[in-house]
């Protein structure tokens, strides 16, 4: 029987880790966008991912739309859901404490899951892979073409987000709200509107994660919370609010889990990621890329 | 005149009021209870169980009931929750005053109620997997009032191991999910391996919501395993088969648990499940087993009735409630609504041909099934087939 060398195995572990990490990174980005605008940890972030996957299934499998059309429609629908969520659950509670709002996001998470269960039932759903399922051999590792899509789309999202926050007026306004909402409103930025944008944008990114991951791991109504936990760990590890940190920490977490599972013990891989998180927080309470000064003035 | 008419009509009314109920009243109904996980995380188990029970109740009553007594089944939904299961069993015993209880659907919910039925001395026919439901793990004795219908994990493992041994396999890798189902399967896989002379060269695990098992499989690849046994339910059992194919590991045969036995999994695997083996009960294979198979008749009838009424295929889960229900009806027919007599009757019931196998209960076995109640099937051309 064909044996596999250790170096081939390690290539496989690292590549799998980066792919899984891409999803953590996308979820972590979603956390950060809302956190920056509102200081709220949106615990329904994983539900955006789940909705992305399942709504894409509806467009592609049920309506037989082309991939690109389905992709765009899905992102639009989930973005609208994100905006609606803000208008219905966050906006009416002007002046509520951050903690209250976080608890409301938990309620929203349960509500959205229940709704999804009502619509799609409890079965997992599949999507066709974007460019077939024939694995590519790379340095002795076998890689699904979909993994390259996941990685590529994550990179594109990160670049677009950078351009958005660095180059566009809305993006800069959102960044300003993140730095100091009061000063931002003094210079004429509509802070409430930016909060709405942040939920919409964060939902859009979540839905993209859901769309790209479903062909690999299927999607069902209660997948969200686990992804949210991993994404949250990545966001905290990278430093809450730091976009670069979120992406780096997402990849790091994915690779650590994967290497630990492959080389040490697959039963404790989730623990391995969380232990690294705890160690980092012990040494640097504001995360790898978070600023200690900023952390002090934030409520969370 | 009017007074006379009034008196006459009053008398007529009174006579009617007293006689009609007497005329209409049948014999007193037999009342049994059922607790299933119709909603909640395990609704895919409880839902077919409830549908099956309702269908069979209608069939029994349409055929004139049990010895002329209509059958009344009170079905509750425990929402896959242990506390709810306990409350509902309590209600069935105290408020509804049923003579026996079918269910609960899950190992957890069943274990949560075994002490209740012992306290109130009422027979329980659980539809869940764990052996601890019928056997007290401390005393190693069968619980007096508890029976169960589903095969044990050890039956599935035993059947897979029989098959692997016949193929001359020596080294196996196991890949189990970190839930109760996976942990229990892993326990049996490890416990029974030495009895078959197998070495477990790799013992890998993954979480129930994991998105990828490439890493675990890559590890297995490096160990020289001759077969992989995967043990999980839900989307992960599809993901691991896909990863196995992507990694080009089809030269190492893949065996799944009895949890894989749904056509849906073959569809979701999108071609990747070709050649995967798994143990299945006859209920899901009614059309595939030969005509002289002992369960052919009962399983065919159940399959056809269920498909006709609900427009969906049967599942092994529904089959488990079929067995519990039919055993109970059999007992009621023989001994009537007496809790103690029902229990004694069930404990000595032999050769009861049902959906999950042929039951032979005894004081030392309240499950009554053996590993032969499973058939090994292989995925071929997108459907189940009996391997050659």
XYZ file of C-alpha atoms in Angstrom:
688
model
C 0.000 0.000 0.000
C 1.155 3.511 -0.817
C 2.555 5.202 2.261
C 2.621 8.956 2.677
C 5.684 10.826 3.894
C 5.613 13.154 6.871
C 6.444 16.198 4.755
C 3.539 15.449 2.420
C 1.319 15.104 5.443
C 2.436 18.453 6.820
C 1.712 20.185 3.507
C -1.759 18.669 3.669
C -2.280 19.812 7.263
C -1.138 23.362 6.584
C -3.270 23.711 3.494
C -6.361 22.329 5.217
C -5.658 24.643 8.145
C -5.438 27.699 5.902
C -8.746 26.802 4.222
C -10.574 26.279 7.492
C -8.843 29.388 8.822
C -10.175 31.457 5.903
C -13.688 30.873 7.169
C -12.688 31.795 10.728
C -11.109 34.951 9.293
C -14.258 35.934 7.392
C -16.421 35.417 10.476
C -13.922 37.376 12.592
C -14.029 40.268 10.099
C -17.804 40.355 10.474
C -17.440 40.571 14.245
C -14.967 43.414 13.951
C -17.008 45.557 11.584
C -19.968 45.620 13.965
C -17.746 45.874 17.010
C -15.997 48.915 15.623
C -19.244 50.734 14.917
C -21.151 49.773 18.055
C -18.875 47.919 20.521
C -21.460 45.152 20.267
C -20.319 41.549 19.836
C -22.886 40.275 17.362
C -23.416 36.682 18.439
C -25.717 36.115 15.466
C -22.710 36.428 13.132
C -22.652 32.672 12.518
C -26.292 32.834 11.418
C -25.313 35.120 8.530
C -22.917 32.386 7.381
C -25.626 29.744 7.688
C -28.136 31.922 5.815
C -25.560 32.573 3.089
C -25.136 28.858 2.509
C -28.813 27.929 2.640
C -30.100 30.867 0.562
C -27.449 30.057 -2.041
C -28.784 26.479 -2.069
C -32.257 27.894 -2.741
C -31.042 29.996 -5.685
C -28.759 27.377 -7.212
C -30.491 24.071 -6.510
C -34.149 25.077 -6.316
C -34.243 27.905 -8.876
C -31.339 26.603 -11.005
C -29.794 30.066 -11.384
C -26.220 30.387 -12.655
C -23.507 30.444 -9.999
C -22.579 34.125 -10.348
C -26.208 35.313 -10.284
C -26.933 33.125 -7.276
C -23.836 34.444 -5.516
C -24.811 38.091 -6.027
C -28.470 37.547 -5.116
C -27.530 35.620 -1.981
C -25.174 38.338 -0.792
C -27.875 40.965 -1.466
C -30.583 39.025 0.376
C -28.402 38.344 3.411
C -27.213 41.970 3.426
C -30.852 43.031 3.518
C -31.483 40.606 6.377
C -28.527 42.118 8.243
C -29.920 45.631 7.735
C -33.406 44.511 8.763
C -31.944 42.892 11.879
C -30.344 46.224 12.834
C -33.546 48.192 12.183
C -35.789 45.792 14.105
C -33.589 44.692 16.977
C -30.835 47.276 17.529
C -32.138 50.631 16.257
C -35.303 50.851 18.411
C -33.213 50.467 21.583
C -31.473 53.819 21.498
C -29.378 54.289 24.606
C -29.506 50.649 25.665
C -26.302 49.325 27.205
C -23.880 47.301 25.098
C -24.552 44.257 27.239
C -28.294 44.486 26.534
C -27.591 44.657 22.827
C -25.290 41.625 22.967
C -28.013 39.639 24.702
C -30.413 40.739 21.969
C -28.044 39.321 19.359
C -28.220 35.969 21.174
C -32.000 36.122 20.906
C -31.671 36.992 17.218
C -29.349 34.026 16.723
C -31.879 31.618 18.231
C -34.724 33.248 16.309
C -32.929 33.044 12.954
C -31.997 29.410 13.588
C -35.606 28.584 14.376
C -36.762 30.340 11.239
C -34.184 28.499 9.124
C -35.256 25.191 10.665
C -38.862 26.004 9.777
C -37.944 26.796 6.173
C -35.237 24.245 5.382
C -35.798 21.594 8.023
C -32.922 19.929 9.821
C -31.235 18.169 6.934
C -27.876 19.343 5.648
C -27.780 20.759 2.115
C -25.119 20.593 -0.556
C -23.995 22.992 -3.286
C -22.068 22.113 -6.440
C -18.386 23.003 -6.132
C -17.530 26.149 -8.143
C -15.174 24.357 -10.501
C -15.708 20.648 -10.133
C -14.588 18.172 -7.522
C -11.452 16.721 -9.098
C -8.712 17.178 -6.502
C -5.422 18.814 -7.482
C -2.165 17.230 -6.397
C 0.203 19.773 -4.843
C 3.522 18.839 -3.195
C 2.096 15.426 -2.360
C -1.065 16.871 -0.823
C -4.496 16.528 -2.403
C -6.376 19.795 -2.652
C -9.987 20.383 -3.642
C -10.387 23.191 -6.215
C -13.003 24.638 -3.863
C -10.266 25.220 -1.255
C -8.548 27.533 -3.709
C -11.835 29.379 -4.215
C -12.251 29.785 -0.468
C -8.744 31.125 -0.084
C -8.985 33.359 -3.163
C -12.343 34.848 -2.223
C -11.146 35.506 1.321
C -8.153 37.411 -0.062
C -10.405 39.406 -2.417
C -12.755 40.288 0.453
C -9.849 41.475 2.583
C -8.486 43.654 -0.240
C -11.919 45.126 -0.974
C -12.502 45.864 2.706
C -9.162 47.650 2.890
C -10.036 49.762 -0.132
C -13.481 50.461 1.292
C -12.234 51.699 4.647
C -9.212 53.499 3.206
C -10.523 55.055 -0.003
C -14.283 55.591 0.089
C -16.170 58.317 1.941
C -18.605 55.884 3.579
C -15.756 53.613 4.583
C -13.804 56.475 6.106
C -16.930 57.678 7.897
C -17.408 54.204 9.346
C -13.790 54.098 10.423
C -14.287 57.498 12.055
C -17.275 56.201 14.008
C -15.156 53.308 15.111
C -12.473 55.638 16.458
C -14.761 58.084 18.185
C -18.525 58.180 17.590
C -19.060 61.512 19.337
C -16.386 63.315 17.362
C -17.685 61.667 14.198
C -21.207 62.971 14.789
C -19.784 66.439 15.501
C -18.251 66.582 12.023
C -21.591 65.654 10.510
C -21.382 61.882 10.125
C -24.695 60.147 10.647
C -23.578 57.624 13.254
C -26.884 55.719 13.310
C -26.626 55.247 9.569
C -23.096 53.899 9.952
C -24.354 51.357 12.487
C -26.899 50.203 9.905
C -24.133 49.943 7.297
C -21.951 47.959 9.644
C -24.646 45.322 10.160
C -25.332 45.134 6.433
C -21.632 44.828 5.556
C -21.005 42.276 8.240
C -23.971 40.197 7.011
C -22.614 40.393 3.463
C -19.215 39.045 4.515
C -20.834 36.317 6.587
C -22.942 35.240 3.627
C -19.844 34.995 1.416
C -18.249 32.670 3.960
C -21.393 30.541 3.920
C -21.502 30.380 0.137
C -17.901 29.245 -0.283
C -17.865 26.714 2.559
C -21.131 24.901 1.743
C -19.735 22.892 -1.224
C -17.042 21.523 1.108
C -18.831 20.861 4.376
C -22.575 21.104 3.588
C -24.782 23.509 5.522
C -27.608 23.028 7.989
C -29.663 25.316 10.200
C -27.597 25.023 13.380
C -24.090 25.395 11.958
C -23.874 29.066 12.962
C -22.985 29.038 16.674
C -19.879 26.847 16.259
C -18.574 29.056 13.440
C -19.327 32.120 15.545
C -17.291 30.714 18.445
C -14.300 30.009 16.193
C -14.605 33.373 14.474
C -14.929 35.127 17.804
C -11.802 33.365 19.067
C -9.983 34.584 15.955
C -11.272 38.139 16.430
C -10.126 38.210 20.057
C -6.802 36.581 19.243
C -6.130 39.161 16.574
C -7.278 41.985 18.800
C -10.939 43.026 18.693
C -11.447 45.688 16.052
C -8.246 44.979 14.110
C -8.991 43.781 10.561
C -5.464 42.638 9.781
C -5.359 40.934 13.153
C -8.605 39.080 12.462
C -7.356 37.691 9.167
C -3.975 36.681 10.540
C -5.492 35.140 13.659
C -8.100 33.271 11.598
C -5.398 31.599 9.511
C -3.245 31.011 12.579
C -6.086 29.334 14.465
C -6.944 27.124 11.485
C -3.336 26.021 10.995
C -2.735 25.394 14.717
C -5.855 23.236 14.939
C -4.953 21.334 11.827
C -1.307 20.711 12.776
C -2.280 19.711 16.289
C -4.917 17.284 15.007
C -2.496 15.830 12.488
C 0.664 15.578 14.545
C -0.526 15.260 18.132
C -4.146 14.279 18.755
C -7.291 14.886 16.734
C -9.561 14.723 19.795
C -8.124 17.884 21.356
C -7.692 20.097 18.324
C -10.356 22.611 19.412
C -8.680 22.810 22.782
C -5.317 23.508 21.107
C -6.678 26.623 19.403
C -8.305 27.870 22.582
C -5.179 27.246 24.671
C -3.171 29.401 22.260
C -5.895 32.054 22.597
C -5.665 31.948 26.404
C -1.877 32.162 26.381
C -1.938 35.162 24.059
C -4.594 36.921 26.122
C -2.571 36.248 29.261
C 0.490 37.920 27.783
C -1.283 40.524 25.658
C -4.824 41.116 26.942
C -5.705 43.210 23.899
C -4.821 40.454 21.435
C -1.969 40.144 18.954
C -2.693 43.354 17.061
C -4.983 45.222 19.452
C -3.856 48.430 21.065
C -3.817 48.480 24.840
C -4.879 52.135 24.999
C -7.931 51.532 22.827
C -8.892 48.474 24.855
C -8.921 50.557 28.020
C -11.556 53.009 26.782
C -13.778 50.378 25.178
C -16.483 48.812 27.300
C -15.596 45.317 26.077
C -103.097 18.171 25.866
C -99.998 20.309 25.748
C -99.043 19.030 29.157
C -99.346 15.456 28.026
C -97.271 16.155 24.941
C -94.661 17.852 27.071
C -94.485 14.915 29.458
C -94.211 12.484 26.594
C -91.440 14.332 24.855
C -89.609 14.696 28.174
C -89.892 10.961 28.721
C -88.698 10.318 25.184
C -85.731 12.627 25.716
C -84.843 10.921 28.970
C -84.999 7.498 27.405
C -82.807 8.681 24.549
C -80.364 10.312 26.939
C -79.879 7.069 28.820
C -79.935 4.568 26.017
C -77.895 6.228 23.260
C -74.604 6.294 25.176
C -75.128 2.698 26.196
C -75.781 1.706 22.623
C -72.823 3.703 21.266
C -70.357 2.783 23.980
C -67.828 0.239 22.899
C -65.658 -1.564 25.330
C -63.418 0.684 27.379
C -60.371 1.890 25.371
C -56.875 0.660 26.153
C -54.683 3.648 26.884
C -50.992 3.655 26.080
C -48.543 6.559 26.058
C -45.630 7.564 23.844
C -42.867 10.161 24.255
C -40.859 11.016 21.142
C -38.387 13.784 20.214
C -40.674 15.178 17.521
C -38.994 18.597 17.568
C -35.598 19.806 18.742
C -32.198 18.565 17.715
C -33.306 14.950 17.205
C -36.544 15.612 15.329
C -35.307 13.446 12.442
C -35.643 10.529 14.877
C -38.868 11.475 16.657
C -40.802 12.632 13.614
C -40.941 9.247 11.780
C -41.585 7.541 15.127
C -44.651 9.691 15.747
C -45.925 9.229 12.184
C -45.462 5.465 12.399
C -47.272 5.253 15.735
C -50.199 7.298 14.420
C -50.452 5.176 11.291
C -50.401 1.915 13.254
C -52.959 3.191 15.789
C -55.349 3.967 12.943
C -54.732 0.525 11.464
C -55.438 -1.218 14.781
C -58.638 0.755 15.356
C -59.817 0.318 11.774
C -59.456 -3.424 12.271
C -61.731 -3.287 15.323
C -59.222 -2.510 18.068
C -57.622 -5.005 20.419
C -60.077 -7.771 21.361
C -62.839 -5.240 20.709
C -61.276 -2.507 22.831
C -60.346 0.639 20.883
C -56.733 1.720 21.300
C -55.969 5.225 22.532
C -52.376 6.410 22.161
C -51.312 9.641 23.839
C -48.199 10.985 22.081
C -46.097 13.740 23.646
C -43.110 15.631 22.237
C -40.142 15.976 24.616
C -38.364 18.423 22.245
C -35.214 16.226 22.516
C -34.873 17.410 26.110
C -34.175 15.135 29.102
C -36.143 17.231 31.592
C -39.170 17.405 29.315
C -39.046 13.648 28.791
C -39.158 13.119 32.543
C -42.062 15.504 33.036
C -44.041 13.934 30.213
C -43.503 10.353 31.388
C -44.619 11.500 34.805
C -47.749 12.995 33.275
C -48.487 9.830 31.276
C -48.266 7.753 34.451
C -50.110 10.014 36.902
C -52.563 12.071 34.853
C -53.257 10.013 31.743
C -52.985 6.700 33.599
C -51.627 4.730 30.658
C -50.739 1.035 31.022
C -47.411 1.169 29.170
C -45.128 3.711 27.498
C -43.352 3.695 24.123
C -40.151 5.719 23.797
C -38.388 8.010 24.525
C -36.493 8.378 21.263
C -32.948 9.034 22.508
C -30.485 7.373 24.835
C -30.313 10.507 26.977
C -34.067 10.987 27.310
C -34.578 7.263 27.918
C -31.978 7.097 30.665
C -33.656 10.116 32.257
C -36.890 8.164 32.819
C -35.817 4.601 33.680
C -35.999 5.240 37.425
C -39.504 6.735 37.076
C -40.967 3.644 35.437
C -39.260 1.509 38.064
C -40.826 3.579 40.844
C -44.327 3.454 39.354
C -44.002 -0.122 38.044
C -45.027 0.474 34.455
C -43.508 -1.141 31.320
C -41.396 1.107 29.071
C -40.341 0.219 25.509
C -37.528 2.615 24.620
C -36.626 3.257 20.971
C -33.029 4.351 21.643
C -29.630 2.742 21.158
C -27.616 2.668 24.391
C -27.376 -0.691 26.176
C -27.472 1.170 29.497
C -31.192 1.788 28.971
C -32.034 -1.864 29.593
C -28.979 -2.944 31.580
C -27.980 -1.228 34.784
C -24.254 -0.544 34.216
C -23.499 -0.937 37.944
C -25.254 -4.206 38.673
C -25.004 -5.549 35.087
C -28.612 -6.722 35.507
C -31.550 -5.985 33.203
C -33.852 -3.248 34.449
C -37.094 -4.912 35.517
C -39.611 -2.650 33.741
C -37.567 -1.468 30.748
C -37.302 -2.980 27.263
C -35.858 -1.509 24.099
C -36.187 -2.144 20.393
C -33.205 -0.603 18.602
C -30.044 -2.582 17.959
C -27.117 -1.812 20.228
C -23.915 -0.220 18.965
C -22.157 -3.488 19.720
C -24.469 -5.264 17.244
C -23.441 -2.865 14.476
C -19.759 -3.128 15.384
C -19.993 -6.919 15.603
C -21.597 -7.147 12.175
C -18.964 -4.862 10.593
C -16.169 -6.825 12.273
C -17.605 -10.151 11.053
C -17.523 -8.776 7.538
C -14.018 -7.308 7.879
C -12.720 -10.611 9.220
C -14.174 -12.445 6.232
C -12.147 -10.065 4.043
C -8.955 -10.947 5.908
C -8.498 -7.495 7.447
C -6.047 -7.162 10.342
C -5.288 -3.449 10.817
C -8.130 -0.946 11.096
C -8.374 2.799 11.654
C -11.341 4.343 13.465
C -12.677 7.855 12.939
C -15.343 8.856 15.459
C -17.315 11.994 16.247
C -17.033 13.510 19.727
C -20.728 13.133 20.627
C -22.508 10.497 22.707
C -23.152 8.473 19.568
C -19.524 8.586 18.457
C -18.105 7.968 21.914
C -20.320 4.937 22.456
C -19.398 3.543 19.032
C -15.713 4.135 19.713
C -15.984 2.280 23.024
C -17.420 -0.787 21.287
C -14.975 -0.594 18.352
C -12.051 -0.634 20.761
C -13.582 -3.250 23.077
C -14.411 -5.782 20.349
C -11.271 -5.376 18.181
C -9.059 -7.803 20.159
C -11.774 -10.513 20.015
C -11.479 -10.457 16.220
C -7.690 -10.202 16.258
C -7.735 -6.665 14.858
C -5.210 -3.963 15.700
C -6.516 -0.397 15.820
C -3.630 1.463 14.203
C -5.237 4.890 14.324
C -7.908 6.311 16.655
C -9.029 9.673 15.240
C -11.788 12.023 16.372
C -13.586 15.112 15.120
C -16.277 17.532 16.315
C -19.925 17.251 15.200
C -19.755 20.650 13.452
C -16.301 20.263 11.902
C -16.033 21.304 8.280
C -13.153 19.087 7.192
C -11.662 15.688 8.137
C -8.765 15.760 5.664
C -6.266 15.979 8.504
C -7.528 12.894 10.327
C -7.655 10.901 7.092
C -4.150 11.983 6.109
C -2.947 10.655 9.427
C -4.742 7.370 8.851
C -3.107 7.151 5.444
C 0.297 7.118 7.054
C -0.500 4.166 9.330
C -1.025 1.361 6.817
C -4.617 0.717 7.921
C -6.490 -1.839 5.770
C -9.948 -0.457 6.515
C -11.457 2.690 8.020
C -14.504 2.606 10.264
C -16.221 6.005 10.570
C -18.768 6.592 13.332
C -20.968 9.697 13.253
C -24.374 11.066 12.293
C -25.228 14.313 10.504
C -23.247 16.180 7.856
C -19.841 14.989 9.095
C -20.481 11.436 7.869
C -20.854 12.882 4.370
C -17.840 15.179 4.677
C -15.537 12.365 5.744
C -16.532 10.221 2.779
C -15.907 13.131 0.414
C -12.515 13.829 1.966
C -11.666 10.115 1.760
C -12.350 10.146 -1.986
C -10.592 13.484 -2.588
C -7.467 12.192 -0.919
C -7.475 9.216 -3.294
C -7.827 6.775 -0.411
C -10.431 4.497 -2.025
C -7.936 1.620 -1.891
C -8.669 1.571 1.856
C -12.330 0.463 2.187
C -14.536 2.780 4.224
C -17.142 1.436 6.663
C -19.807 3.638 8.206
C -21.983 3.045 11.248
C -25.682 2.130 11.053
C -26.232 5.904 11.274
C -25.291 6.209 7.603
C -28.290 4.203 6.410
C -30.212 6.958 4.634
C -30.456 7.476 0.916
C -30.060 11.191 1.599
C -26.428 10.624 2.595
C -25.629 8.990 -0.741
C -27.149 11.973 -2.555
C -25.300 14.516 -0.403
C -21.991 12.772 -0.935
C -22.406 13.582 -4.657
C -20.872 10.356 -5.926
C -18.211 10.143 -3.230
C -20.020 7.392 -1.322
C -19.554 4.740 -4.027
C -18.078 1.627 -2.449
C -18.791 2.668 1.149
C -20.063 -0.155 3.373
C -22.489 0.117 6.272
C -24.702 -2.114 8.412
C -28.452 -1.655 7.922
C -31.606 -3.156 9.361
C -33.976 -5.029 7.064
C -36.611 -2.300 7.431
C -34.657 0.006 5.117
C -33.806 -2.810 2.728
C -37.257 -4.351 2.299
C -37.089 -4.303 -1.499
C -33.508 -5.546 -1.593
C -33.591 -8.602 0.657
C -34.511 -11.950 -0.947
C -38.142 -13.080 -0.808
C -37.368 -15.867 1.634
C -35.915 -13.377 4.172
C -37.802 -13.797 7.429
C -38.623 -10.072 7.678
C -39.544 -9.584 4.008
C -43.311 -9.550 4.568
C -43.542 -7.213 7.560
C -40.980 -4.770 6.193
C -42.591 -4.606 2.748
C -46.013 -3.897 4.252
C -44.630 -1.153 6.517
C -42.670 0.420 3.645
C -45.693 0.477 1.333
C -48.178 1.718 3.962
C -45.841 4.474 5.135
C -44.959 5.677 1.656
C -48.632 5.736 0.705
C -49.703 7.700 3.754
C -46.811 10.163 4.110
C -45.242 10.273 0.657
C -41.749 9.752 2.050
C -39.554 6.671 2.524
C -39.369 4.862 5.872
C -36.382 5.218 8.150
C -34.842 2.809 10.641
C -36.073 5.173 13.384
C -39.708 4.749 12.412
C -39.035 1.004 12.320
C -37.996 1.109 15.979
C -41.310 2.619 17.044
C -43.109 0.093 14.806
C -41.429 -2.647 16.824
C -42.216 -1.083 20.218
C -45.822 -0.422 19.243
C -46.416 -3.857 17.742
C -44.836 -5.667 20.694
C -47.093 -3.739 23.032
C -50.221 -4.439 20.982
C -49.225 -8.103 20.914
C -48.935 -8.083 24.712
C -52.266 -6.257 25.177
C -53.969 -8.773 22.932
C -52.578 -11.640 24.997
C -52.910 -10.381 28.578
C -55.038 -7.202 28.544
C -54.280 -3.869 30.227
C -52.379 -5.185 33.234
C -48.970 -3.593 33.738
C -47.378 -6.534 35.492
C -48.770 -9.086 33.048
C -47.628 -7.020 30.052
C -44.120 -6.904 31.484
C -44.004 -10.619 32.194
C -45.381 -11.380 28.751
C -42.787 -9.213 26.977
C -39.920 -10.680 28.960
C -40.763 -14.127 27.638
C -41.769 -13.158 24.100
C -39.803 -15.133 21.498
C -39.535 -15.063 17.699
C -41.354 -11.764 17.270
C -40.679 -10.804 13.654
C -40.485 -7.030 13.326
C -38.747 -4.204 11.458
C -35.373 -4.053 13.225
C -34.971 -7.799 13.505
C -36.439 -10.849 15.217
C -36.922 -10.332 18.955
C -36.148 -13.025 21.499
C -36.521 -11.485 24.933
C -35.465 -13.192 28.150
C -34.951 -12.165 31.776
C -31.277 -11.568 30.944
C -31.901 -9.759 27.643
C -34.461 -6.961 27.411
C -33.273 -5.967 23.941
C -33.838 -9.321 22.308
C -31.850 -8.652 19.133
C -28.522 -9.986 17.914
C -25.931 -8.640 15.484
C -27.605 -10.761 12.791
C -30.398 -8.202 12.744
C -28.026 -6.121 10.599
C -27.133 -6.694 6.950
C -23.957 -5.236 5.469
C -24.705 -3.170 2.380
C -22.498 -1.280 -0.044
C -23.222 1.876 -2.051
C -23.356 0.972 -5.714
C -24.603 3.154 -8.559
C -26.066 5.661 -6.076
C -28.107 3.053 -4.217
C -27.696 0.317 -1.633
C -26.680 -3.124 -2.810
C -25.892 -6.420 -1.104
C -22.120 -6.901 -1.529
C -21.048 -9.970 -3.503
